[in-house]
Amino acid sequence: METVEMNSVSLKRPRSEDDVANADEIKRQKILEMSKAGNDSGESIETVTEQPKDMKNEIIPNEESEEQEEEELEESDEDGDPESFADMMKHGLTESDVGITKFVSSHKGFSGILKERYSDFVVHEIGKDGRVSHLDDFSVPVDDEVNFEDPSEETFTVLSDEDKQRLEELQLFKNKETSVAIEVIEDTKEKRTIIHQAVKSLFPGLETKTEDRDGKKYIIAYHAAGKKALANPRKHSWPKSRGSYCHFVLYKENKDTMDAINVLSKFLRVKPNIFSYMGTKDKRAITVQEIAVLRITAQRLAHLNKCLMNFKLGNFSYKNHPLKLGELQGNHFTVVLRNITGTDDQIEQAMHSLREIGFINYYGMQRFGTTAVPTYQIGRAILQNNWNEVMDLILKPRPGAEKGYLVKCREEWAKTKDPAAALKKLPVKRCVEGQLLRGLLKYGMKNIISAFGIIPRNNRLMYIHSYQSYVWNNMVSKRIEEYGLRAVPGDLILKGATAVHIEEGDVDNYTIHDVVMPLPGFDVIYPKHKIGEAYKEMLVADNLDINNMRHKIRDYSLSGAYRKIIIRPQNVNWEVVAYDDPKIPLFTTDLDKLEGKPLPVLPADGKFRALKMEFSLPPSTYATMAIREVLKMDTSIKNQTQLNTTWLR
């Protein structure tokens, strides 16, 4: 799976003497920003002392369901003092815990704050044709044939300003009403139809029905998402000349791709599975990517721009095909590292090295989880067929950052080993712990395999892929330590889809950028030098047979693959700028350009300096690891939260 997620913490070294002069001002700014965190404004400021909290700034239909109650619980339980969070993260992972130990560059590291604002990190998808996705057009394509879902001009005038205000407040949950009644003055079927269409077109989160009240006809508008209306997309005619899929560019802020699609599906009253996309994008960022949806008109999608915060949809077109995961060349990143401490010379060395040499293609920290029980440990237990260990690792009490209800659930489990009792302590049932406990209730304690199978397949496979990543990280560190940054006999290169060994006489034909390392699994070969033996030794220590990675449960059989050791980013550019106000943006986004917002005028001698950097990466590579190479520092949440709270004091 493509991954462009980033840790939502700043990357910062402890203060040097050069930093002290600015410390009081910085501290004042940070405390001011902390007091603002959690408001409902789309311009909320993200602080350096990041807590595990992500605000939902767009409106989601107010379903009286377990799902929404759980979402509210998940958010409300995440508040807390940043320094307390840092204390909890003392039990988290560091880079060295997952094999990330080497650098390829020789420059001296320096400090910089990543994602002081989520808008400091922007991702644009690169399609398989090499085109970078941009949001630069809100217009709707015109068809030769008219579809009944495309509203007429009368649709926009049939509702009074007062009706529109009441409907908007209903859609955005700004009042306590559960419905809005609109009297039909001219009671004809045609008039009622136009009002129905107007409400559904202008307020996509609402459904309508007709009612008689005291001898008068009323159109009643109400929220329907999550009820029967969600079961099937509304059937309608679709012009034969129009492609079945509407492709559009999704611009989103501070939301991951699946959450965004869930919100769109609720407002459109359709199932999420009619949407398709090429890759998942980071939550704590501004991201721009292509989405396709089956038989939903561009006009309906465009209306969502009027009622969704932090999302914008545009660049609409109709095509005959959906999108497929992995059908992309990669992603283009625009990143701001604020309050950098490096000299101009250090920055030049770091960025030249990134462009010319690249960075070690490690799997980033988000691959391994943030708690005291790494995901790779659970993956290893699955591969060992040790199901009691799997159950224990997921459910046992653990030190570190945990929500209160999870702590109570784990304590109950440790005390009683009763899934029903533990489940009662857990209001959020959709988490992995809740799903496993439900499985144990259904299948019994003697059938852990079936109980574990209740967890969604992608989540289950995440564990074993995490173990593969853990092995790969450790082995690539050992490979670089043993042989450095050169190709050597016995290394592996790809010829097409096939891996072959570099022979003694051919070694001069290849560089380190050609070398790949295997992810352990069946049908792969290993290097013919010390690292090949190191793979075997590592798996033997984990009671696994490197020559037999097939599992009796087919899903958990590890298929192997190959991954480049070093990635050299493309389109690398950078600039150092000065600024005074930590809250101002340092570049314009696609939306800023569409809205005509100018870039703030920056002072030539501002109090702070920022490094603006751009680069393109292929799929399945981690931008965090590129930034790690530039700053020369540990990107783990454990390390960063400790540094940040020290810096705040």
mmCIF file of N, CA, C and O in Angstrom, residues 124-170:
data_model
loop_
_atom_site.group_PDB
_atom_site.id
_atom_site.type_symbol
_atom_site.label_atom_id
_atom_site.label_comp_id
_atom_site.label_asym_id
_atom_site.label_seq_id
_atom_site.Cartn_x
_atom_site.Cartn_y
_atom_site.Cartn_z
ATOM 1 N N HIS A 124 0.934 16.601 -3.399
ATOM 2 C CA HIS A 124 0.218 16.522 -4.678
ATOM 3 C C HIS A 124 0.498 15.160 -5.304
ATOM 4 O O HIS A 124 1.662 14.785 -5.472
ATOM 5 N N GLU A 125 -0.543 14.457 -5.663
ATOM 6 C CA GLU A 125 -0.397 13.140 -6.276
ATOM 7 C C GLU A 125 0.154 13.256 -7.694
ATOM 8 O O GLU A 125 -0.180 14.189 -8.423
ATOM 9 N N ILE A 126 0.990 12.293 -8.064
ATOM 10 C CA ILE A 126 1.514 12.211 -9.433
ATOM 11 C C ILE A 126 0.896 10.994 -10.099
ATOM 12 O O ILE A 126 1.097 9.863 -9.659
ATOM 13 N N GLY A 127 0.099 11.203 -11.131
ATOM 14 C CA GLY A 127 -0.591 10.114 -11.807
ATOM 15 C C GLY A 127 0.347 9.241 -12.608
ATOM 16 O O GLY A 127 1.533 9.563 -12.798
ATOM 17 N N LYS A 128 -0.184 8.122 -13.114
ATOM 18 C CA LYS A 128 0.666 7.187 -13.865
ATOM 19 C C LYS A 128 1.193 7.789 -15.160
ATOM 20 O O LYS A 128 2.183 7.323 -15.716
ATOM 21 N N ASP A 129 0.531 8.864 -15.628
ATOM 22 C CA ASP A 129 1.002 9.550 -16.836
ATOM 23 C C ASP A 129 2.034 10.629 -16.510
ATOM 24 O O ASP A 129 2.486 11.355 -17.397
ATOM 25 N N GLY A 130 2.408 10.745 -15.223
ATOM 26 C CA GLY A 130 3.391 11.739 -14.815
ATOM 27 C C GLY A 130 2.807 13.104 -14.517
ATOM 28 O O GLY A 130 3.534 14.026 -14.124
ATOM 29 N N ARG A 131 1.496 13.248 -14.669
ATOM 30 C CA ARG A 131 0.855 14.548 -14.425
ATOM 31 C C ARG A 131 0.623 14.738 -12.928
ATOM 32 O O ARG A 131 0.103 13.864 -12.253
ATOM 33 N N VAL A 132 0.991 15.915 -12.417
ATOM 34 C CA VAL A 132 0.776 16.246 -11.011
ATOM 35 C C VAL A 132 -0.642 16.783 -10.840
ATOM 36 O O VAL A 132 -1.069 17.688 -11.573
ATOM 37 N N SER A 133 -1.401 16.218 -9.900
ATOM 38 C CA SER A 133 -2.775 16.659 -9.661
ATOM 39 C C SER A 133 -2.790 18.023 -8.989
ATOM 40 O O SER A 133 -2.105 18.238 -7.984
ATOM 41 N N HIS A 134 -3.576 18.939 -9.556
ATOM 42 C CA HIS A 134 -3.775 20.258 -8.959
ATOM 43 C C HIS A 134 -5.255 20.600 -8.977
ATOM 44 O O HIS A 134 -5.981 20.213 -9.895
ATOM 45 N N LEU A 135 -5.709 21.308 -7.963
ATOM 46 C CA LEU A 135 -7.056 21.863 -7.964
ATOM 47 C C LEU A 135 -6.966 23.268 -8.546
ATOM 48 O O LEU A 135 -6.447 24.183 -7.894
ATOM 49 N N ASP A 136 -7.442 23.437 -9.773
ATOM 50 C CA ASP A 136 -7.345 24.758 -10.395
ATOM 51 C C ASP A 136 -8.577 25.114 -11.224
ATOM 52 O O ASP A 136 -8.559 26.080 -11.992
ATOM 53 N N ASP A 137 -9.679 24.341 -11.052
ATOM 54 C CA ASP A 137 -10.863 24.589 -11.871
ATOM 55 C C ASP A 137 -12.099 24.072 -11.140
ATOM 56 O O ASP A 137 -12.182 22.890 -10.814
ATOM 57 N N PHE A 138 -13.057 24.962 -10.869
ATOM 58 C CA PHE A 138 -14.310 24.562 -10.206
ATOM 59 C C PHE A 138 -15.457 24.353 -11.193
ATOM 60 O O PHE A 138 -16.570 24.017 -10.794
ATOM 61 N N SER A 139 -15.219 24.573 -12.490
ATOM 62 C CA SER A 139 -16.317 24.503 -13.453
ATOM 63 C C SER A 139 -16.818 23.071 -13.627
ATOM 64 O O SER A 139 -16.094 22.102 -13.397
ATOM 65 N N VAL A 140 -18.088 22.972 -14.034
ATOM 66 C CA VAL A 140 -18.743 21.672 -14.216
ATOM 67 C C VAL A 140 -18.885 21.389 -15.705
ATOM 68 O O VAL A 140 -19.353 22.257 -16.455
ATOM 69 N N PRO A 141 -18.477 20.198 -16.184
ATOM 70 C CA PRO A 141 -18.605 19.898 -17.622
ATOM 71 C C PRO A 141 -20.063 19.876 -18.059
ATOM 72 O O PRO A 141 -20.946 19.463 -17.304
ATOM 73 N N VAL A 142 -20.301 20.340 -19.291
ATOM 74 C CA VAL A 142 -21.663 20.402 -19.834
ATOM 75 C C VAL A 142 -21.895 19.209 -20.734
ATOM 76 O O VAL A 142 -21.075 18.877 -21.590
ATOM 77 N N ASP A 143 -23.039 18.534 -20.537
ATOM 78 C CA ASP A 143 -23.415 17.387 -21.369
ATOM 79 C C ASP A 143 -24.318 17.822 -22.502
ATOM 80 O O ASP A 143 -25.048 18.817 -22.403
ATOM 81 N N ASP A 144 -24.304 17.039 -23.605
ATOM 82 C CA ASP A 144 -25.288 17.249 -24.667
ATOM 83 C C ASP A 144 -26.661 16.821 -24.184
ATOM 84 O O ASP A 144 -27.676 17.398 -24.536
ATOM 85 N N GLU A 145 -26.690 15.761 -23.343
ATOM 86 C CA GLU A 145 -27.956 15.264 -22.807
ATOM 87 C C GLU A 145 -28.135 15.817 -21.403
ATOM 88 O O GLU A 145 -27.195 16.019 -20.659
ATOM 89 N N VAL A 146 -29.391 16.066 -21.027
ATOM 90 C CA VAL A 146 -29.688 16.607 -19.704
ATOM 91 C C VAL A 146 -30.086 15.470 -18.777
ATOM 92 O O VAL A 146 -30.932 14.652 -19.114
ATOM 93 N N ASN A 147 -29.503 15.432 -17.609
ATOM 94 C CA ASN A 147 -29.839 14.431 -16.594
ATOM 95 C C ASN A 147 -30.755 15.074 -15.572
ATOM 96 O O ASN A 147 -30.555 16.236 -15.204
ATOM 97 N N PHE A 148 -31.763 14.334 -15.089
ATOM 98 C CA PHE A 148 -32.734 14.953 -14.198
ATOM 99 C C PHE A 148 -32.110 15.399 -12.887
ATOM 100 O O PHE A 148 -32.644 16.245 -12.191
ATOM 101 N N GLU A 149 -30.910 14.888 -12.577
ATOM 102 C CA GLU A 149 -30.266 15.320 -11.344
ATOM 103 C C GLU A 149 -29.589 16.677 -11.497
ATOM 104 O O GLU A 149 -29.218 17.297 -10.511
ATOM 105 N N ASP A 150 -29.391 17.142 -12.741
ATOM 106 C CA ASP A 150 -28.803 18.455 -12.939
ATOM 107 C C ASP A 150 -29.901 19.499 -12.737
ATOM 108 O O ASP A 150 -30.833 19.586 -13.534
ATOM 109 N N PRO A 151 -29.863 20.304 -11.688
ATOM 110 C CA PRO A 151 -30.965 21.205 -11.369
ATOM 111 C C PRO A 151 -31.119 22.320 -12.390
ATOM 112 O O PRO A 151 -30.146 22.794 -12.977
ATOM 113 N N SER A 152 -32.372 22.747 -12.580
ATOM 114 C CA SER A 152 -32.659 23.856 -13.476
ATOM 115 C C SER A 152 -32.394 25.171 -12.755
ATOM 116 O O SER A 152 -32.152 25.206 -11.552
ATOM 117 N N GLU A 153 -32.471 26.267 -13.489
ATOM 118 C CA GLU A 153 -32.251 27.580 -12.880
ATOM 119 C C GLU A 153 -33.297 27.853 -11.803
ATOM 120 O O GLU A 153 -33.014 28.491 -10.794
ATOM 121 N N GLU A 154 -34.540 27.374 -12.021
ATOM 122 C CA GLU A 154 -35.607 27.618 -11.045
ATOM 123 C C GLU A 154 -35.277 26.989 -9.696
ATOM 124 O O GLU A 154 -35.711 27.473 -8.652
ATOM 125 N N THR A 155 -34.474 25.908 -9.728
ATOM 126 C CA THR A 155 -34.089 25.238 -8.488
ATOM 127 C C THR A 155 -33.404 26.206 -7.532
ATOM 128 O O THR A 155 -33.573 26.127 -6.317
ATOM 129 N N PHE A 156 -32.637 27.124 -8.071
ATOM 130 C CA PHE A 156 -31.844 28.015 -7.234
ATOM 131 C C PHE A 156 -32.651 29.201 -6.705
ATOM 132 O O PHE A 156 -32.188 29.929 -5.845
ATOM 133 N N THR A 157 -33.870 29.403 -7.222
ATOM 134 C CA THR A 157 -34.673 30.555 -6.799
ATOM 135 C C THR A 157 -35.948 30.160 -6.083
ATOM 136 O O THR A 157 -36.616 31.018 -5.508
ATOM 137 N N VAL A 158 -36.298 28.885 -6.079
ATOM 138 C CA VAL A 158 -37.577 28.460 -5.502
ATOM 139 C C VAL A 158 -37.573 28.569 -3.981
ATOM 140 O O VAL A 158 -38.630 28.723 -3.360
ATOM 141 N N LEU A 159 -36.423 28.505 -3.376
ATOM 142 C CA LEU A 159 -36.329 28.617 -1.925
ATOM 143 C C LEU A 159 -36.049 30.064 -1.530
ATOM 144 O O LEU A 159 -35.205 30.721 -2.141
ATOM 145 N N SER A 160 -36.733 30.534 -0.501
ATOM 146 C CA SER A 160 -36.488 31.894 -0.019
ATOM 147 C C SER A 160 -35.166 31.940 0.742
ATOM 148 O O SER A 160 -34.626 30.907 1.146
ATOM 149 N N ASP A 161 -34.656 33.149 0.958
ATOM 150 C CA ASP A 161 -33.426 33.296 1.733
ATOM 151 C C ASP A 161 -33.597 32.746 3.138
ATOM 152 O O ASP A 161 -32.669 32.143 3.700
ATOM 153 N N GLU A 162 -34.798 32.933 3.714
ATOM 154 C CA GLU A 162 -35.055 32.403 5.054
ATOM 155 C C GLU A 162 -35.038 30.877 5.047
ATOM 156 O O GLU A 162 -34.468 30.238 5.940
ATOM 157 N N ASP A 163 -35.652 30.260 4.000
ATOM 158 C CA ASP A 163 -35.628 28.794 3.879
ATOM 159 C C ASP A 163 -34.194 28.289 3.780
ATOM 160 O O ASP A 163 -33.811 27.315 4.437
ATOM 161 N N LYS A 164 -33.388 28.959 2.949
ATOM 162 C CA LYS A 164 -31.996 28.524 2.756
ATOM 163 C C LYS A 164 -31.209 28.616 4.056
ATOM 164 O O LYS A 164 -30.401 27.734 4.366
ATOM 165 N N GLN A 165 -31.444 29.689 4.821
ATOM 166 C CA GLN A 165 -30.727 29.837 6.081
ATOM 167 C C GLN A 165 -31.112 28.736 7.062
ATOM 168 O O GLN A 165 -30.254 28.146 7.719
ATOM 169 N N ARG A 166 -32.428 28.434 7.148
ATOM 170 C CA ARG A 166 -32.883 27.374 8.059
ATOM 171 C C ARG A 166 -32.322 26.012 7.633
ATOM 172 O O ARG A 166 -31.909 25.204 8.469
ATOM 173 N N LEU A 167 -32.301 25.763 6.319
ATOM 174 C CA LEU A 167 -31.781 24.488 5.816
ATOM 175 C C LEU A 167 -30.279 24.375 6.046
ATOM 176 O O LEU A 167 -29.775 23.303 6.397
ATOM 177 N N GLU A 168 -29.572 25.478 5.858
ATOM 178 C CA GLU A 168 -28.123 25.444 6.094
ATOM 179 C C GLU A 168 -27.827 25.175 7.565
ATOM 180 O O GLU A 168 -26.947 24.383 7.903
ATOM 181 N N GLU A 169 -28.599 25.825 8.461
ATOM 182 C CA GLU A 169 -28.402 25.591 9.897
ATOM 183 C C GLU A 169 -28.713 24.149 10.259
ATOM 184 O O GLU A 169 -28.039 23.538 11.091
ATOM 185 N N LEU A 170 -29.752 23.580 9.604
ATOM 186 C CA LEU A 170 -30.080 22.174 9.849
ATOM 187 C C LEU A 170 -28.937 21.275 9.390
ATOM 188 O O LEU A 170 -28.505 20.372 10.113
#
